[in-house]
C-alpha cells in the first residue's frame, strides 16, 4: 500500500471505539469481557468469485462480510462486542472503500459493535473478519448438545414479504447462473437477490435461546450438510445421532413455493448461504422456543426430530421419502 | 473446498486445545482471559508475492505467518494465548499443508499457543491470522507513551552468528532482486535468508518490558517509518514528538557491516520485516531496560533520544547528518 492508500483506509475505517479499551491504531486492540463472561471468537474469509460476485455493490459486500460473522456469534448465543477487518485489495478505490465501510458500519451500529483493528495489504480481493462476542461462562450454545428425542427447529423471517427466507439465496444464485425452468418474474429478482447479498444474522434469537436450545448451528453450507455437524458432535462415542425431517414443514417464501418440488428441496435442504439458525430443544421446551422466537421477533419452525439411531431421513407430509440425490453425508466431518 | 479438502485440513490442523475452553470445530471458539487481564488482539494477512515468495518452504511460511502476529503481541507486552487461522488455497496440496502446519505448530508450541478456530476456502493463496494474548489491565505497552527525553532502544539477537539482525531481511530481499554491488558471498545467503523467512518474535522481551518501557512498537515496515507512529501518537494535541538518532549505534550483523554505508543505512532504517522491538524508556530506567534484556536473553541497544520538538534527525557518530532520501515521513499516519 502506498501512503495515499493508508490515508484512504484511515479515512473510511477509523472511528472511535465505544466499548473497547483500545481500538484501531496500536499493535493490538485490547478487549475485556465482563466478569463471568467468556469471549466467543470466529473468523471468516470472503473471496471474490467464491463468496461474492464481482458485480456486488460494495455496501452489500460490507454488510454480508459482517453478517456471516455475526451469524456465528448468533449460533453460539453470544452478544456481539467487536471485530477486526483484514483486507487485501487489488487497488485502493475510494468509491469501493466508502461503500464497503458504509455497509460494515451500518450493520455494526445496529449491533453496537466496534471495529477494533485489522490489516490492509495489496492483493487479490479478500476480506477476513474476526468477530468477538461475550457469553456467560458455560452458557454458549454448542453443536454438541443435541439429544435423542429433541425437536429440530429452523428460524425464518416473520413476514412473507421480508427477504431472506431459507433457500432463497440459492434460488437467486440459480437465476444468476441462468438455470432453465426457474419461475422467477423479472420484477421479483431484486427482492430475491437480497437473500444472497444481505442476509440477516439471527443475533437476537441466539441470545433468546440461551438456556432453551440444546444445540445450535447457523446454516451456511446447506441445512442437511450443516445438520450433520450437529449429529456427529452430539453422538455418544463418535457414533452420530440421526434425524427424521419433514420437508413440507420447511419454511419458504412465496417465490420458493412457485418452483418445482425438486428445486425447492434442493434449495431448502442443500442451498447454503442462508444464515438461519438450525437448533434443537427438548420437547418440554417447545413453548419456551416459541417464546424465544416472539421475544426476538424471529420466526421459528419445528421441522423434525433427533433420533438415537444414525441416519438422515427426509419425508413429505404424506410420509413419502424425499430423494436427496445432491447430498452425501458420509464424508462430512464435524 | 471439496469434502476431501475438508479432510486434509482436519488432518493437519485439528489438535486438542490445551488452554482454551472450546477449540476448533464449533461456530465460535471460546476464550477466557484470567481475572484482571485484558485480551490483546491482532490480525495480520499474508499474501503470496507480497509478504512471501512462491518459492518459500511451506514450513517457513507457517513460522513467519505466526511470528509476525506474535510480534504484535510482543509489542504490547502481552502473553500469547491462542490464535485463529483463515486460509485461502488455490488447491488442497497435502505436502504444502503438512509443511505449513509443521511450521505453525512448532512455533505455537514454543509459545504455548492454541489454534482455536478458523476458516478454509478456495482462492488465491492468502493467510489471515488473528492472535490473542493477555495483559494485566492497564499494563499494555502502547505506541502513545513516549515522552521527551526518553531514550530510544531497539532489540537485536545476542550472538553475531545468530540470524535475524536488523536490516538483514531487507538485505536478503536485495539479493533475491539481484541488486548489483552487494557484498554477500554465496555461502552466506542461506543464513541471511533466515532473517527474511524465519523472524524471531521478541515475546519474552515484550513481557520483560512491562512497567519499564514507556512505549513500544515492532519494526515491520522499516524502523524510521514505524517510529513515526510512536512520535505521532505520543505527541500532545496532535503535534508529533521528534527524535535524534545515531545511525552508527544501530545494531547490525557482520554481513551488514560489509555493505556500503548508503545500503546499510537504507536496510537498517527503512528495511522492514525486521520484527525487532523499537521502544522508549525514561533515562532513569536505563538499567531496568538492560536487566529486561538479560532476563529475556535478548540484546537491547540505545540508539537515540526522543525530543519535544517535532522532526527526525539522523546523524553518525561524528555528528554528521545522515541522508535518508528514501524516507518521507510527512504523510505517515499513526
XYZ file of C-alpha atoms in Angstrom:
668
model
C 0.000 0.000 0.000
C 1.292 3.450 -0.767
C 0.958 6.235 1.778
C -2.075 7.572 -0.082
C -3.693 4.193 0.351
C -3.024 4.214 4.097
C -4.840 7.527 4.170
C -7.837 6.133 2.291
C -8.171 3.251 4.722
C -7.826 5.585 7.691
C -10.455 7.929 6.294
C -13.081 5.253 5.827
C -12.421 2.892 8.689
C -11.105 4.887 11.647
C -13.872 5.552 14.139
C -13.631 5.920 17.901
C -14.080 2.632 19.751
C -17.078 2.999 22.007
C -16.856 -0.040 24.218
C -13.296 -1.364 23.883
C -10.407 -0.051 25.985
C -8.187 0.424 22.898
C -9.260 0.314 19.260
C -7.647 0.783 15.834
C -4.108 2.136 15.644
C -1.829 0.265 18.019
C -0.108 -3.089 17.561
C -3.009 -4.834 19.246
C -6.550 -3.960 20.210
C -7.500 -4.559 23.836
C -10.761 -6.284 24.670
C -12.078 -7.039 28.121
C -15.095 -9.318 28.546
C -17.224 -8.530 31.585
C -16.570 -10.603 34.745
C -18.060 -14.089 34.454
C -18.133 -13.891 30.672
C -16.194 -15.882 28.094
C -15.185 -14.458 24.753
C -16.665 -16.187 21.690
C -14.425 -15.781 18.645
C -14.976 -16.580 14.992
C -13.077 -15.880 11.744
C -14.498 -15.920 8.224
C -12.725 -15.222 4.969
C -14.611 -13.998 1.888
C -13.014 -14.385 -1.542
C -14.248 -12.710 -4.719
C -15.812 -15.153 -7.160
C -16.432 -17.676 -4.437
C -18.338 -15.883 -1.670
C -19.460 -12.879 -3.659
C -19.684 -11.843 -7.287
C -17.522 -9.029 -8.648
C -20.768 -7.235 -9.511
C -21.951 -6.944 -5.898
C -22.455 -3.432 -4.545
C -19.597 -2.670 -2.082
C -22.115 -1.667 0.606
C -23.792 -5.067 0.388
C -20.416 -6.773 0.460
C -19.629 -4.932 3.690
C -22.979 -5.973 5.129
C -22.542 -9.598 4.162
C -18.949 -9.917 5.384
C -20.037 -8.800 8.836
C -23.376 -10.660 8.735
C -21.787 -14.077 8.233
C -19.551 -13.449 11.239
C -22.428 -12.176 13.369
C -24.264 -15.335 12.389
C -21.515 -17.413 14.016
C -21.938 -15.448 17.247
C -25.711 -15.947 16.988
C -25.217 -19.711 16.697
C -23.280 -19.616 19.986
C -25.767 -17.347 21.754
C -23.070 -14.692 22.137
C -23.604 -10.951 22.392
C -21.561 -9.029 19.763
C -18.696 -6.884 21.119
C -16.075 -6.069 18.487
C -14.455 -7.174 15.242
C -11.230 -6.866 13.260
C -11.024 -6.492 9.489
C -8.118 -7.668 7.335
C -8.414 -6.612 3.745
C -6.452 -7.465 0.588
C -7.241 -5.031 -2.236
C -6.059 -5.094 -5.855
C -6.016 -1.277 -5.715
C -7.237 1.444 -3.338
C -10.539 2.568 -4.816
C -12.219 5.380 -2.909
C -15.750 4.571 -4.070
C -15.346 0.901 -3.266
C -13.895 1.553 0.207
C -16.556 4.152 1.007
C -19.317 1.688 0.108
C -17.686 -1.199 1.937
C -17.252 0.915 5.073
C -20.864 2.143 4.874
C -22.180 -1.419 4.748
C -19.949 -2.554 7.609
C -20.617 0.453 9.834
C -24.406 0.323 9.343
C -24.698 -3.302 10.438
C -22.087 -2.813 13.194
C -24.070 0.108 14.602
C -27.249 -1.978 14.734
C -25.393 -4.488 16.889
C -23.344 -1.977 18.931
C -20.135 -3.471 17.563
C -16.689 -1.773 17.500
C -14.163 -2.160 14.680
C -11.017 -2.535 16.809
C -8.239 -3.394 14.421
C -7.085 -5.095 11.301
C -4.701 -5.046 8.422
C -4.643 -3.811 4.843
C -2.498 -5.089 2.032
C -2.325 -5.226 -1.753
C -3.525 -8.499 -3.283
C -6.461 -10.306 -4.866
C -9.681 -9.044 -3.206
C -10.111 -10.851 0.098
C -11.871 -9.887 3.332
C -11.077 -11.667 6.576
C -13.129 -10.700 9.608
C -12.650 -11.937 13.130
C -15.533 -11.233 15.478
C -15.753 -11.224 19.258
C -18.817 -11.710 21.391
C -19.398 -12.474 25.032
C -21.389 -15.236 26.605
C -21.736 -16.207 30.286
C -19.291 -18.980 31.161
C -20.939 -22.321 30.385
C -23.942 -20.807 28.569
C -22.694 -20.946 24.948
C -24.925 -22.861 22.523
C -22.769 -25.686 21.153
C -23.107 -28.103 18.270
C -22.625 -30.988 20.646
C -25.728 -30.671 22.845
C -28.485 -32.386 20.777
C -30.150 -35.399 22.451
C -32.359 -38.180 21.023
C -35.987 -37.065 21.096
C -35.109 -33.366 20.774
C -37.159 -31.355 18.331
C -35.304 -29.785 15.392
C -36.070 -26.129 14.619
C -35.117 -23.593 11.996
C -35.550 -19.803 12.064
C -37.212 -17.704 9.362
C -38.320 -14.111 8.674
C -41.612 -13.112 10.285
C -43.424 -11.725 7.247
C -43.869 -13.355 3.825
C -42.773 -10.093 2.188
C -39.492 -9.982 4.118
C -36.449 -11.089 2.123
C -34.110 -13.870 3.184
C -36.221 -16.997 3.545
C -34.472 -20.365 3.634
C -33.262 -21.409 0.173
C -33.814 -18.014 -1.446
C -30.066 -17.244 -1.613
C -29.576 -20.439 -3.599
C -32.558 -19.616 -5.807
C -31.010 -16.206 -6.556
C -27.757 -17.944 -7.465
C -29.644 -20.213 -9.881
C -31.104 -17.102 -11.536
C -27.571 -15.659 -11.861
C -26.442 -18.932 -13.374
C -29.302 -18.816 -15.919
C -30.607 -22.225 -14.853
C -33.521 -23.124 -17.178
C -37.028 -23.808 -15.846
C -36.973 -21.245 -13.000
C -40.198 -19.462 -12.214
C -38.934 -16.066 -11.122
C -40.590 -12.998 -12.680
C -38.105 -10.229 -13.527
C -39.561 -7.768 -11.033
C -39.087 -10.280 -8.214
C -35.367 -10.709 -8.751
C -34.151 -7.677 -6.820
C -36.091 -8.910 -3.810
C -34.672 -12.415 -4.170
C -31.172 -11.051 -4.552
C -31.381 -9.514 -1.064
C -31.394 -13.034 0.371
C -27.998 -13.703 -1.191
C -26.415 -10.302 -0.650
C -27.983 -9.059 2.607
C -28.509 -11.970 4.976
C -29.880 -11.042 8.385
C -27.925 -12.674 11.227
C -30.203 -14.088 13.942
C -28.347 -12.500 16.836
C -31.427 -11.690 18.939
C -32.772 -15.222 18.550
C -29.399 -16.710 19.542
C -29.460 -14.670 22.758
C -33.081 -15.640 23.457
C -32.246 -19.331 23.012
C -29.602 -19.389 25.795
C -30.755 -21.961 28.314
C -33.501 -23.147 25.954
C -31.859 -24.720 22.886
C -29.819 -27.879 23.452
C -27.627 -27.255 20.384
C -27.365 -24.733 17.558
C -25.550 -24.056 14.286
C -26.062 -21.471 11.571
C -26.952 -22.675 8.095
C -24.147 -21.596 5.805
C -23.332 -24.672 3.708
C -26.836 -26.115 3.340
C -29.259 -27.291 6.001
C -28.691 -31.041 5.714
C -24.930 -30.676 5.493
C -24.689 -28.357 8.499
C -27.058 -30.631 10.414
C -24.526 -33.464 10.061
C -22.049 -31.442 12.147
C -24.597 -31.344 14.985
C -25.447 -35.048 14.671
C -21.789 -36.080 14.665
C -20.701 -33.894 17.556
C -23.745 -34.763 19.671
C -23.481 -38.536 19.250
C -22.035 -40.723 22.006
C -18.632 -42.362 21.442
C -18.182 -40.922 17.968
C -21.405 -42.529 16.639
C -23.587 -39.793 15.074
C -27.179 -39.278 16.116
C -29.864 -39.371 13.394
C -32.737 -37.179 12.289
C -36.209 -37.531 10.782
C -37.118 -34.358 8.916
C -40.403 -33.235 7.361
C -39.551 -31.448 4.087
C -43.041 -29.968 3.879
C -42.580 -28.277 7.244
C -39.596 -26.251 5.995
C -40.456 -22.552 5.959
C -40.258 -20.980 2.491
C -41.113 -17.813 0.582
C -43.960 -17.466 -1.922
C -41.330 -17.354 -4.683
C -39.898 -20.650 -3.493
C -43.346 -22.243 -3.466
C -43.656 -21.389 -7.181
C -40.691 -23.633 -8.098
C -40.713 -27.363 -8.902
C -40.717 -29.691 -5.909
C -37.231 -30.985 -6.794
C -35.746 -27.493 -6.975
C -37.478 -26.478 -3.725
C -35.977 -29.448 -1.931
C -32.508 -28.764 -3.267
C -32.641 -25.045 -2.375
C -34.171 -25.607 1.069
C -32.090 -28.591 2.135
C -28.774 -28.022 0.361
C -28.827 -24.372 -0.630
C -26.355 -22.688 1.671
C -25.739 -19.008 2.427
C -28.972 -18.965 4.467
C -27.693 -17.821 7.869
C -30.792 -19.070 9.626
C -30.292 -20.774 12.979
C -30.806 -24.533 12.998
C -31.220 -25.705 16.571
C -32.566 -28.443 18.794
C -34.554 -28.315 22.037
C -36.241 -30.841 24.283
C -39.970 -31.315 23.503
C -40.708 -29.971 27.002
C -39.170 -26.663 25.857
C -41.442 -26.352 22.812
C -43.257 -23.405 24.374
C -40.017 -21.801 25.535
C -38.677 -21.929 21.968
C -41.824 -20.239 20.668
C -41.480 -17.585 23.375
C -37.814 -17.029 22.411
C -38.944 -16.504 18.817
C -41.518 -13.935 19.893
C -39.112 -12.175 22.230
C -36.598 -11.801 19.388
C -39.186 -11.044 16.684
C -37.953 -14.041 14.701
C -39.960 -16.861 13.158
C -39.197 -20.387 14.420
C -40.495 -23.603 12.859
C -40.257 -27.177 14.143
C -39.130 -29.326 11.201
C -38.164 -32.687 12.640
C -36.836 -34.781 15.469
C -33.455 -36.113 16.556
C -33.122 -39.911 16.818
C -30.708 -42.123 18.704
C -30.149 -44.193 15.576
C -27.787 -42.690 12.982
C -29.106 -41.681 9.576
C -30.911 -38.801 7.902
C -34.484 -39.473 6.799
C -36.391 -36.813 4.860
C -40.090 -37.359 4.177
C -43.028 -35.249 2.987
C -46.275 -34.600 4.832
C -47.725 -37.846 3.470
C -44.850 -39.864 4.887
C -43.253 -40.470 1.484
C -39.461 -40.486 1.390
C -37.954 -37.389 -0.289
C -34.949 -38.060 -2.537
C -31.799 -36.103 -1.722
C -29.520 -37.054 -4.633
C -27.244 -33.994 -4.092
C -26.463 -34.937 -0.520
C -23.624 -37.219 0.567
C -23.315 -37.008 4.294
C -20.916 -39.849 4.869
C -17.826 -37.768 4.334
C -18.751 -34.685 6.279
C -16.619 -34.023 9.258
C -17.695 -32.035 12.233
C -13.479 -26.952 -0.912
C -14.476 -30.487 -1.694
C -15.072 -32.938 1.115
C -11.623 -34.433 0.549
C -10.160 -30.993 1.141
C -12.053 -30.633 4.431
C -10.432 -33.893 5.465
C -6.965 -32.628 4.564
C -7.418 -29.508 6.652
C -8.783 -31.525 9.557
C -5.878 -33.940 9.382
C -3.197 -31.265 9.540
C -4.755 -28.642 11.757
C -7.030 -30.347 14.304
C -5.249 -30.665 17.629
C -6.735 -30.657 21.101
C -6.909 -27.178 22.639
C -4.840 -27.206 25.786
C -5.750 -23.954 27.454
C -8.980 -22.755 25.799
C -12.437 -23.876 26.952
C -13.514 -24.731 23.362
C -11.289 -25.019 20.304
C -11.679 -25.859 16.616
C -14.982 -27.299 15.403
C -17.885 -25.193 16.664
C -19.285 -21.933 15.297
C -17.068 -19.974 17.662
C -14.067 -20.689 19.822
C -14.372 -19.689 23.484
C -11.541 -17.824 25.168
C -11.437 -16.683 28.769
C -8.677 -14.319 29.929
C -7.711 -14.742 33.562
C -9.332 -12.353 36.090
C -7.790 -8.880 35.937
C -6.454 -9.483 32.449
C -7.399 -7.810 29.178
C -7.253 -9.595 25.869
C -4.804 -8.172 23.314
C -5.908 -8.949 19.753
C -4.152 -8.531 16.428
C -4.856 -9.618 12.829
C -2.336 -9.922 10.018
C -2.914 -11.013 6.441
C -0.126 -12.507 4.311
C -0.472 -12.541 0.525
C 1.733 -14.518 -1.850
C 4.075 -12.321 -3.875
C 3.798 -9.515 -1.380
C 4.618 -10.960 2.045
C 6.292 -14.133 0.871
C 7.712 -15.538 -2.343
C 6.082 -18.524 -4.033
C 9.403 -20.333 -3.569
C 9.305 -20.196 0.245
C 9.282 -23.530 2.065
C 5.740 -24.081 3.487
C 7.191 -24.736 6.947
C 8.888 -21.340 6.947
C 5.712 -19.701 5.696
C 3.849 -21.208 8.653
C 6.540 -19.946 11.012
C 6.512 -16.450 9.569
C 2.718 -16.090 9.479
C 2.570 -16.811 13.196
C 5.790 -14.909 14.011
C 4.502 -11.582 12.645
C 1.370 -11.948 14.779
C 3.350 -12.921 17.869
C 5.472 -9.837 17.222
C 2.351 -7.663 17.609
C 1.646 -9.271 20.988
C 5.299 -8.713 21.950
C 4.982 -5.017 21.103
C 2.063 -4.804 23.561
C 3.763 -6.820 26.276
C 1.054 -9.476 26.024
C 1.423 -13.165 26.842
C 0.343 -15.397 23.904
C -2.846 -17.446 24.442
C -4.461 -18.586 21.202
C -4.883 -17.871 17.500
C -7.253 -18.454 14.605
C -6.190 -19.226 11.038
C -8.186 -18.349 7.922
C -6.718 -19.783 4.766
C -7.478 -19.308 1.063
C -5.828 -22.006 -1.042
C -5.714 -22.377 -4.828
C -5.853 -26.145 -4.284
C -5.545 -28.562 -1.390
C -1.948 -29.774 -1.541
C -1.078 -32.333 1.105
C 2.655 -31.579 1.107
C 2.064 -27.840 1.335
C -0.468 -28.161 4.164
C 1.714 -30.601 6.088
C 4.659 -28.189 5.902
C 2.556 -25.158 6.766
C 1.066 -26.940 9.779
C 4.511 -28.093 10.928
C 5.834 -24.531 10.873
C 2.790 -23.158 12.695
C 2.634 -25.896 15.315
C 6.376 -25.743 16.099
C 6.325 -22.007 16.844
C 2.945 -22.260 18.602
C 4.302 -24.973 20.883
C 7.274 -22.822 21.850
C 4.833 -20.127 22.978
C 2.193 -22.461 24.476
C -0.361 -21.182 21.963
C -3.621 -22.953 20.942
C -5.049 -22.923 17.415
C -8.723 -22.393 18.319
C -10.527 -21.847 15.040
C -10.536 -20.514 11.552
C -11.822 -20.901 8.075
C -10.680 -22.518 4.840
C -11.737 -21.595 1.357
C -10.613 -21.857 -2.268
C -8.936 -18.747 -3.647
C -5.590 -17.076 -4.328
C -3.138 -18.079 -1.564
C -3.814 -15.923 1.486
C -3.269 -16.497 5.191
C -5.080 -14.396 7.779
C -4.177 -14.999 11.406
C -5.789 -13.405 14.420
C -3.876 -13.790 17.643
C -4.919 -13.386 21.266
C -2.764 -12.612 24.228
C -3.408 -11.460 27.749
C -2.015 -8.492 29.596
C -2.904 -7.124 33.052
C -5.461 -4.331 32.757
C -3.597 -1.066 32.218
C -0.187 -2.691 31.685
C -0.134 -2.958 27.866
C 2.796 -1.256 26.136
C 1.279 1.351 23.819
C 2.591 3.454 20.981
C 1.382 6.563 22.728
C 3.544 6.585 25.864
C 6.863 8.110 24.659
C 7.925 11.311 26.452
C 10.514 13.987 25.548
C 13.885 12.968 26.954
C 13.137 9.243 26.771
C 15.849 7.027 25.374
C 15.064 5.109 22.176
C 16.004 1.429 22.106
C 15.939 -1.405 19.603
C 16.288 -5.152 20.225
C 18.719 -7.485 18.474
C 19.946 -11.099 18.592
C 22.505 -11.867 21.304
C 25.200 -13.513 19.206
C 26.790 -12.250 15.995
C 26.263 -15.694 14.438
C 22.527 -15.668 15.173
C 20.350 -14.866 12.152
C 17.812 -12.036 12.072
C 19.751 -8.840 12.768
C 18.111 -5.523 11.904
C 18.117 -4.880 8.152
C 19.152 -8.419 7.189
C 15.664 -9.273 5.865
C 15.923 -6.317 3.510
C 19.458 -7.302 2.518
C 18.199 -10.822 1.669
C 15.467 -9.257 -0.472
C 18.094 -7.221 -2.338
C 19.990 -10.449 -3.049
C 16.763 -12.013 -4.391
C 16.258 -8.944 -6.545
C 19.775 -9.249 -7.941
C 20.717 -5.718 -6.876
C 24.246 -5.000 -8.167
C 27.096 -4.084 -5.813
C 26.064 -6.330 -2.897
C 28.824 -7.933 -0.880
C 27.218 -11.242 0.081
C 29.245 -14.407 -0.504
C 27.148 -17.289 -1.844
C 27.647 -19.463 1.240
C 26.261 -16.683 3.466
C 22.959 -16.393 1.666
C 21.113 -19.249 3.391
C 21.953 -17.669 6.731
C 20.794 -14.245 5.540
C 17.600 -15.727 4.160
C 16.608 -16.890 7.659
C 16.179 -13.233 8.634
C 13.504 -12.820 5.951
C 11.787 -16.179 6.294
C 12.153 -17.039 9.990
C 11.895 -13.883 12.072
C 12.033 -14.421 15.825
C 9.256 -12.541 17.652
C 10.520 -10.772 20.793
C 7.777 -12.091 23.062
C 9.976 -12.602 26.137
C 11.419 -9.098 25.842
C 7.921 -7.584 25.496
C 6.875 -9.277 28.734
C 10.070 -8.152 30.490
C 9.470 -4.544 29.402
C 6.064 -4.262 31.127
C 6.348 -1.401 33.589
C 9.747 -0.413 32.171
C 9.235 0.788 28.575
C 7.152 3.942 28.090
C 6.117 2.944 24.538
C 6.782 0.123 22.093
C 6.152 -0.932 18.501
C 7.519 -3.782 16.412
C 9.548 -2.923 13.317
C 7.651 -4.330 10.348
C 7.633 -1.501 7.788
C 11.081 -0.019 8.453
C 12.498 1.493 11.641
C 12.104 5.178 10.773
C 8.603 4.699 9.349
C 7.352 2.711 12.327
C 8.973 5.234 14.666
C 6.743 7.944 13.184
C 3.690 6.102 14.527
C 5.137 6.367 18.045
C 6.094 10.039 17.629
C 2.652 10.987 16.296
C 0.626 9.076 18.867
C 2.792 10.243 21.773
C 2.722 13.935 20.863
C 0.477 16.375 22.721
C -2.523 17.871 20.867
C -1.782 16.053 17.612
C 1.714 17.578 17.300
C 4.269 14.755 16.874
C 7.301 14.437 19.097
C 10.732 14.312 17.447
C 13.795 12.078 17.608
C 17.560 12.351 17.326
C 19.007 9.037 16.211
C 22.618 7.819 15.984
C 22.875 5.675 12.838
C 26.209 4.258 13.954
C 24.631 2.942 17.148
C 22.212 0.718 15.198
C 22.991 -2.946 15.854
C 23.946 -4.872 12.724
C 25.335 -8.209 11.565
C 28.859 -8.760 10.214
C 27.312 -9.226 6.753
C 25.611 -5.843 7.023
C 28.859 -4.176 8.045
C 30.394 -5.417 4.765
C 27.936 -3.350 2.675
C 28.278 0.272 1.523
C 27.300 2.913 4.074
C 24.330 4.014 1.941
C 22.956 0.483 1.648
C 23.494 -0.140 5.362
C 21.510 2.972 6.229
C 18.668 2.059 3.899
C 18.448 -1.547 5.172
C 18.745 -0.584 8.849
C 16.472 2.452 8.821
C 13.919 1.617 6.122
C 14.266 -2.139 5.612
C 11.137 -3.606 7.105
C 10.259 -7.206 8.010
C 12.616 -6.946 10.994
C 10.254 -7.757 13.873
C 12.600 -6.268 16.414
C 11.034 -4.225 19.212
C 11.551 -0.465 18.995
C 10.767 1.096 22.365
C 11.329 4.069 24.593
C 12.109 4.349 28.298
C 12.985 7.133 30.696
C 16.757 7.611 31.165
C 16.275 6.659 34.844
C 15.153 3.219 33.611
C 18.311 2.627 31.548
C 19.459 -0.104 33.933
C 15.990 -1.634 34.109
C 15.924 -1.921 30.305
C 19.311 -3.665 30.333
C 18.030 -6.023 33.028
C 14.899 -6.766 30.956
C 17.157 -7.655 28.024
C 19.199 -10.013 30.173
C 16.107 -11.589 31.746
C 14.691 -12.308 28.284
C 18.037 -13.291 26.699
C 17.583 -10.557 24.105
C 20.015 -7.853 23.032
C 18.939 -4.229 23.579
C 20.718 -1.165 22.202
C 20.122 2.511 22.940
C 20.064 4.297 19.574
C 18.716 7.776 20.233
C 16.557 10.134 22.219
C 13.014 11.490 21.963
C 12.670 15.283 21.683
C 9.781 17.627 22.395
C 10.341 19.339 19.062
C 8.977 17.534 16.018
C 11.337 16.188 13.374
C 13.558 13.189 12.710
C 17.317 13.823 12.806
C 19.718 11.017 11.918
C 23.438 11.563 12.448
C 26.570 9.392 12.557
C 28.988 9.045 15.454
C 30.869 12.148 14.306
C 27.711 14.224 14.452
C 27.378 14.449 10.653
C 23.822 14.355 9.294
C 22.933 11.070 7.541
C 20.860 11.447 4.363
C 17.595 9.490 4.286
C 16.442 10.078 0.694
C 14.088 7.050 0.749
C 12.135 8.335 3.753
C 9.154 10.668 3.586
C 7.614 10.889 6.998
C 5.191 13.697 6.418
C 2.404 11.501 5.129
C 2.599 8.703 7.607
C -0.414 8.318 9.749
C -0.469 6.674 13.121
